[in-house]
Amino acid sequence: MAHSSRVTFSSAAARAAVVDDDDFDEEPGEVIESAPPLRVGEEREIHPSGLKKKLLRAGRGWETPVFGDEVTVHYVGRLMDGSKFDSSRDRGDPLTFKLGNGEVVSGLDHGLVTMKKGELALFTVPADLGYGSVVGIQGVPPGADLQFEVELVAWLTVVDICKDGGIIKKIMFSGDDMQAGDLDQVTVKYQVRLSDGRLVAESPEGGSEFYVNEGHLCEAFPKVLKTMRRGEKAVVIVQPQYAFGEHGREAENGFQAIPSNAVLTIDVELVSLKPVVDVSGDLKVLKKVLRSGEGIHRPKDGEAVRIRYTAMLEDGTTFEKLGFDGELFEFVIDEEQVVAGLDQAVGTMLKGELSEVTVKPEYGYGNDETKRDLAIVPPCSTLIYQVEMVDFTKEKEPWEMSGPEKIEAAEKTKKAGNDLYKIGKFKRASKKYEKAMSYINEDEPLESGEEKLVKSLRVTCWLNHAACCLKLNNFHEAVKLCSKVLDVEFRNVKALYRRAQAYIETADLDLAKLDIQKALEIDPQNREVKSLQTTLKQLQLENNKRDAKLYVNMFASTRKDTDIALKRLKVEKANGDEVQAMEYEHSASTETEKPHEEEAVGDSGVQIMEI
């Protein structure tokens, strides 16, 4: 900690002299980052206020600290005439402080964010970024420019995990690129201490293994782990609201109790992790990676994979084992040759990957009892597969193909879609038509003579895909696909017919009518279009009846309100002055039909409104 004899780092003076960062457009270190790296002996201005940096010794690596990090430095402070006014080297004690927290003069905060570990630099700090006009700094006159020779010994990255100071993590050792996720299974070593150093919790020697989202130890622990990388070591300060709060924790497992409102210090190391992937998106097919694969390519729909796997029930009963007797098990992705959960999971695997896949009944054998090679799978069983992806046949990418190869692949994939459509597999058929289109993308250049064939293929795929969308109730997509067809073939009756179907389903009856009329102009005897026209007329008739009923109810309500208003008017007239009442009574006795005439006027008014 800094003490009063350290002139440069006197906190009160430093805070008084810190320049408001909002006065500058540039971020700390922006100038140096946008310029070529400094060479040893070179000096450059690195801040708009005149802060200069001269590199005396290059540092290691490429990382630099940021505001909020905890840095440890050696420094020597001098006036511009060379006279020394402060030095950590003379004391033999480097200084540790938090960057950007007002613990040092602003010029050093801005300078340190440009330094690498082990680097030695000389900073020339103008008065505005130093002590300014502050009086009373020992050996430093008001308004003086300063020079600091600074060595960045080390720094710790400090993370405010919840952005409220409740969980502060200091990274002691950085891990690799693999970061823990909410579903992952982790192995963690930790020690938990109170502010006085008493040990109140500790993992076993080899670490504790658990799933991050299951929670462990206290509320803060999962939050911390999700910020950590494999191999990372950190010290975490946890405030009571994220620890055990007012209730504390009773003594357990041979450790002392944790008192009420205790602040905890946790030394934690993320030893290892097994990533868990939510394959299905609804947590019903989970893949836990036991051994990472190689490369970046994963099998696509329609590609053949070669695997070996052991399949078990939750109680450990093995019901199937394939690919272990010299001949690998082979199947084609998205061809329903295995249960859906296994199919989807294998499609996410890399070559050489070993994973454990948990499949809920909805993606397994469902409610059926199923006899397999080694055991019977009871209804509603969760299945557990240990799968190794040995190899798969990677198809050529469209950009790797010649024109004829693309057309052949599109034709083959379209035919597969047609076969699936015929047996009612509309979702899978839809994917086949999408894949077929990927081979004959509209932006791809075509060779002479291919245009007509490719155009026909595109139209067929769009139309067939639209038919699938109608079956799957994806009416807006059906409209889009039919519109693509009509952009190139405006007299295509199938496209008009299917788009009209989609419009009817989305209650766009006027648009449906236009498409039907166009289709009948082209093919007046088309029975399917005529049938759809009959359906549309019936719907329009029902809509008209419904609208008429709505209007009758609306105007009946209006008439009722009018009658009430007339009666209220009569009552108000009846409560008039005595002379008016007598005249009204006399008129009523001599002209008995007049009230009926008034009502008739009222009725006439309502009738006009109804018309």
mmCIF file with all atom_site columns, C-alpha atoms in Angstrom, residues 111-183:
data_model
loop_
_atom_site.group_PDB
_atom_site.id
_atom_site.type_symbol
_atom_site.label_atom_id
_atom_site.label_alt_id
_atom_site.label_comp_id
_atom_site.label_asym_id
_atom_site.label_entity_id
_atom_site.label_seq_id
_atom_site.pdbx_PDB_ins_code
_atom_site.Cartn_x
_atom_site.Cartn_y
_atom_site.Cartn_z
_atom_site.occupancy
_atom_site.B_iso_or_equiv
_atom_site.pdbx_formal_charge
_atom_site.auth_seq_id
_atom_site.auth_comp_id
_atom_site.auth_asym_id
_atom_site.auth_atom_id
_atom_site.pdbx_PDB_model_num
ATOM 1  C CA . GLY A 1 111 ? 0.882   5.430   -19.684 1.00 0.00 ? 111 GLY A CA 1
ATOM 2  C CA . LEU A 1 112 ? 0.616   2.040   -17.986 1.00 0.00 ? 112 LEU A CA 1
ATOM 3  C CA . VAL A 1 113 ? -2.201  0.834   -20.257 1.00 0.00 ? 113 VAL A CA 1
ATOM 4  C CA . THR A 1 114 ? 0.329   0.925   -23.134 1.00 0.00 ? 114 THR A CA 1
ATOM 5  C CA . MET A 1 115 ? 2.921   -1.261  -21.362 1.00 0.00 ? 115 MET A CA 1
ATOM 6  C CA . LYS A 1 116 ? 3.656   -4.985  -21.609 1.00 0.00 ? 116 LYS A CA 1
ATOM 7  C CA . LYS A 1 117 ? 4.847   -7.156  -18.744 1.00 0.00 ? 117 LYS A CA 1
ATOM 8  C CA . GLY A 1 118 ? 8.560   -6.563  -17.992 1.00 0.00 ? 118 GLY A CA 1
ATOM 9  C CA . GLU A 1 119 ? 8.650   -3.359  -20.050 1.00 0.00 ? 119 GLU A CA 1
ATOM 10 C CA . LEU A 1 120 ? 10.688  -0.333  -18.861 1.00 0.00 ? 120 LEU A CA 1
ATOM 11 C CA . ALA A 1 121 ? 9.638   3.108   -20.088 1.00 0.00 ? 121 ALA A CA 1
ATOM 12 C CA . LEU A 1 122 ? 10.228  6.789   -19.362 1.00 0.00 ? 122 LEU A CA 1
ATOM 13 C CA . PHE A 1 123 ? 7.077   8.933   -19.245 1.00 0.00 ? 123 PHE A CA 1
ATOM 14 C CA . THR A 1 124 ? 7.147   12.707  -19.492 1.00 0.00 ? 124 THR A CA 1
ATOM 15 C CA . VAL A 1 125 ? 3.974   13.851  -17.725 1.00 0.00 ? 125 VAL A CA 1
ATOM 16 C CA . PRO A 1 126 ? 2.654   17.389  -18.290 1.00 0.00 ? 126 PRO A CA 1
ATOM 17 C CA . ALA A 1 127 ? 1.380   19.216  -15.210 1.00 0.00 ? 127 ALA A CA 1
ATOM 18 C CA . ASP A 1 128 ? -2.266  18.754  -16.252 1.00 0.00 ? 128 ASP A CA 1
ATOM 19 C CA . LEU A 1 129 ? -1.819  14.962  -16.021 1.00 0.00 ? 129 LEU A CA 1
ATOM 20 C CA . GLY A 1 130 ? 0.432   15.196  -12.974 1.00 0.00 ? 130 GLY A CA 1
ATOM 21 C CA . TYR A 1 131 ? -0.155  17.262  -9.824  1.00 0.00 ? 131 TYR A CA 1
ATOM 22 C CA . GLY A 1 132 ? -1.277  20.423  -11.613 1.00 0.00 ? 132 GLY A CA 1
ATOM 23 C CA . SER A 1 133 ? -1.279  23.463  -9.362  1.00 0.00 ? 133 SER A CA 1
ATOM 24 C CA . VAL A 1 134 ? -1.617  21.434  -6.129  1.00 0.00 ? 134 VAL A CA 1
ATOM 25 C CA . VAL A 1 135 ? 0.536   22.968  -3.388  1.00 0.00 ? 135 VAL A CA 1
ATOM 26 C CA . GLY A 1 136 ? 2.261   20.985  -0.689  1.00 0.00 ? 136 GLY A CA 1
ATOM 27 C CA . ILE A 1 137 ? 3.643   18.004  -2.613  1.00 0.00 ? 137 ILE A CA 1
ATOM 28 C CA . GLN A 1 138 ? 7.086   17.400  -1.160  1.00 0.00 ? 138 GLN A CA 1
ATOM 29 C CA . GLY A 1 139 ? 9.755   18.352  -3.648  1.00 0.00 ? 139 GLY A CA 1
ATOM 30 C CA . VAL A 1 140 ? 7.286   19.028  -6.497  1.00 0.00 ? 140 VAL A CA 1
ATOM 31 C CA . PRO A 1 141 ? 6.495   22.692  -7.208  1.00 0.00 ? 141 PRO A CA 1
ATOM 32 C CA . PRO A 1 142 ? 3.016   23.644  -8.464  1.00 0.00 ? 142 PRO A CA 1
ATOM 33 C CA . GLY A 1 143 ? 2.543   23.435  -12.228 1.00 0.00 ? 143 GLY A CA 1
ATOM 34 C CA . ALA A 1 144 ? 5.650   21.267  -12.727 1.00 0.00 ? 144 ALA A CA 1
ATOM 35 C CA . ASP A 1 145 ? 6.061   18.758  -15.549 1.00 0.00 ? 145 ASP A CA 1
ATOM 36 C CA . LEU A 1 146 ? 7.412   15.419  -14.317 1.00 0.00 ? 146 LEU A CA 1
ATOM 37 C CA . GLN A 1 147 ? 9.291   12.346  -15.522 1.00 0.00 ? 147 GLN A CA 1
ATOM 38 C CA . PHE A 1 148 ? 8.668   8.804   -14.323 1.00 0.00 ? 148 PHE A CA 1
ATOM 39 C CA . GLU A 1 149 ? 10.825  5.808   -15.116 1.00 0.00 ? 149 GLU A CA 1
ATOM 40 C CA . VAL A 1 150 ? 8.385   2.890   -14.763 1.00 0.00 ? 150 VAL A CA 1
ATOM 41 C CA . GLU A 1 151 ? 8.844   -0.892  -14.907 1.00 0.00 ? 151 GLU A CA 1
ATOM 42 C CA . LEU A 1 152 ? 5.672   -2.969  -15.206 1.00 0.00 ? 152 LEU A CA 1
ATOM 43 C CA . VAL A 1 153 ? 6.561   -5.915  -12.983 1.00 0.00 ? 153 VAL A CA 1
ATOM 44 C CA . ALA A 1 154 ? 3.208   -7.725  -13.203 1.00 0.00 ? 154 ALA A CA 1
ATOM 45 C CA . TRP A 1 155 ? -0.521  -7.229  -13.258 1.00 0.00 ? 155 TRP A CA 1
ATOM 46 C CA . LEU A 1 156 ? -3.638  -9.123  -12.355 1.00 0.00 ? 156 LEU A CA 1
ATOM 47 C CA . THR A 1 157 ? -6.791  -8.887  -14.413 1.00 0.00 ? 157 THR A CA 1
ATOM 48 C CA . VAL A 1 158 ? -9.617  -7.879  -12.085 1.00 0.00 ? 158 VAL A CA 1
ATOM 49 C CA . VAL A 1 159 ? -13.211 -8.716  -13.051 1.00 0.00 ? 159 VAL A CA 1
ATOM 50 C CA . ASP A 1 160 ? -16.294 -7.302  -11.359 1.00 0.00 ? 160 ASP A CA 1
ATOM 51 C CA . ILE A 1 161 ? -18.482 -10.276 -12.265 1.00 0.00 ? 161 ILE A CA 1
ATOM 52 C CA . CYS A 1 162 ? -21.902 -8.875  -11.305 1.00 0.00 ? 162 CYS A CA 1
ATOM 53 C CA . LYS A 1 163 ? -20.978 -5.225  -11.972 1.00 0.00 ? 163 LYS A CA 1
ATOM 54 C CA . ASP A 1 164 ? -21.965 -4.300  -8.417  1.00 0.00 ? 164 ASP A CA 1
ATOM 55 C CA . GLY A 1 165 ? -18.786 -5.119  -6.475  1.00 0.00 ? 165 GLY A CA 1
ATOM 56 C CA . GLY A 1 166 ? -20.421 -8.233  -5.034  1.00 0.00 ? 166 GLY A CA 1
ATOM 57 C CA . ILE A 1 167 ? -18.041 -10.737 -6.689  1.00 0.00 ? 167 ILE A CA 1
ATOM 58 C CA . ILE A 1 168 ? -14.527 -9.548  -7.564  1.00 0.00 ? 168 ILE A CA 1
ATOM 59 C CA . LYS A 1 169 ? -12.230 -12.003 -9.356  1.00 0.00 ? 169 LYS A CA 1
ATOM 60 C CA . LYS A 1 170 ? -8.464  -11.523 -9.637  1.00 0.00 ? 170 LYS A CA 1
ATOM 61 C CA . ILE A 1 171 ? -6.909  -13.792 -12.270 1.00 0.00 ? 171 ILE A CA 1
ATOM 62 C CA . MET A 1 172 ? -3.653  -15.209 -10.927 1.00 0.00 ? 172 MET A CA 1
ATOM 63 C CA . PHE A 1 173 ? -2.949  -17.523 -13.869 1.00 0.00 ? 173 PHE A CA 1
ATOM 64 C CA . SER A 1 174 ? -4.668  -17.393 -17.259 1.00 0.00 ? 174 SER A CA 1
ATOM 65 C CA . GLY A 1 175 ? -6.138  -20.561 -18.721 1.00 0.00 ? 175 GLY A CA 1
ATOM 66 C CA . ASP A 1 176 ? -6.473  -21.738 -22.305 1.00 0.00 ? 176 ASP A CA 1
ATOM 67 C CA . ASP A 1 177 ? -9.157  -20.844 -24.851 1.00 0.00 ? 177 ASP A CA 1
ATOM 68 C CA . MET A 1 178 ? -11.825 -23.232 -23.528 1.00 0.00 ? 178 MET A CA 1
ATOM 69 C CA . GLN A 1 179 ? -14.317 -21.345 -21.319 1.00 0.00 ? 179 GLN A CA 1
ATOM 70 C CA . ALA A 1 180 ? -16.821 -23.011 -19.013 1.00 0.00 ? 180 ALA A CA 1
ATOM 71 C CA . GLY A 1 181 ? -20.507 -22.880 -19.959 1.00 0.00 ? 181 GLY A CA 1
ATOM 72 C CA . ASP A 1 182 ? -23.708 -23.231 -17.990 1.00 0.00 ? 182 ASP A CA 1
ATOM 73 C CA . LEU A 1 183 ? -24.224 -26.924 -18.894 1.00 0.00 ? 183 LEU A CA 1
#
